[in-house]
């Protein structure tokens, strides 16, 4: 099922999510719905808080909605960052109409549980590393706009207020 994606400044996006205690059929269904929603919105990642569920669950597929070849689900992910700091132009399904360059680390190691409850360890770089940092930020109530300069953030907030008045 395709679910509505919460949009900034919805306060639920700023909440810290809780660990998944047990991988129930509901969690498996939530992961499937998140993947469907991510593809429907042309995203390469989605975190549970974006659809109003404050649990530590993310999905990614950097092959994109036209290919759907690299779907990955991570439960209770923990990241270890490495490599150089790089700049990447990010967008977010919860922050429509705005993109901005964010500084992130080049490589990540993810330790998580898979949908079968088994531990997974996965190392990656480039776009997937950026996407994983972005999605894990959502689990801690952070958006990419929390990483940009105060000036750019103020400009975006003003743009939103103007749009809301119309
Ligand atoms: O979390 C989200 O809202 C999904 C977001 C993830 C993301 C985008 C860009 C950099 C890091 C993380 C998106 O998928 S927005 C769509 C998008 O920017 C994109 C789509 C296809 C290829 C590349 C980027
Ligand atoms: Zn996002």
PDB file of N, CA and C and ligand atoms in Angstrom, residues 50 92-93 134 138, ligand 2:
ATOM      1  N   UNK A  50       9.045   8.958   8.232  1.00  0.00           N
ATOM      2  CA  UNK A  50       8.475   9.772   7.143  1.00  0.00           C
ATOM      3  C   UNK A  50       7.035   9.389   6.825  1.00  0.00           C
ATOM      4  N   UNK A  92      14.744  15.427  -0.369  1.00  0.00           N
ATOM      5  CA  UNK A  92      14.051  14.596   0.625  1.00  0.00           C
ATOM      6  C   UNK A  92      12.563  14.599   0.286  1.00  0.00           C
ATOM      7  N   UNK A  93      11.951  13.433   0.342  1.00  0.00           N
ATOM      8  CA  UNK A  93      10.523  13.344   0.028  1.00  0.00           C
ATOM      9  C   UNK A  93       9.687  14.106   1.055  1.00  0.00           C
ATOM     10  N   UNK A 134      21.506   9.808   5.291  1.00  0.00           N
ATOM     11  CA  UNK A 134      20.276  10.610   5.228  1.00  0.00           C
ATOM     12  C   UNK A 134      19.116   9.875   5.913  1.00  0.00           C
ATOM     13  N   UNK A 138      16.914  10.504   9.693  1.00  0.00           N
ATOM     14  CA  UNK A 138      15.461  10.554   9.926  1.00  0.00           C
ATOM     15  C   UNK A 138      15.096   9.816  11.214  1.00  0.00           C
TER      16      UNK A 138
HETATM   17 ZN1  LIG B   2      14.595  12.299   3.599  1.00  0.00          ZN
END
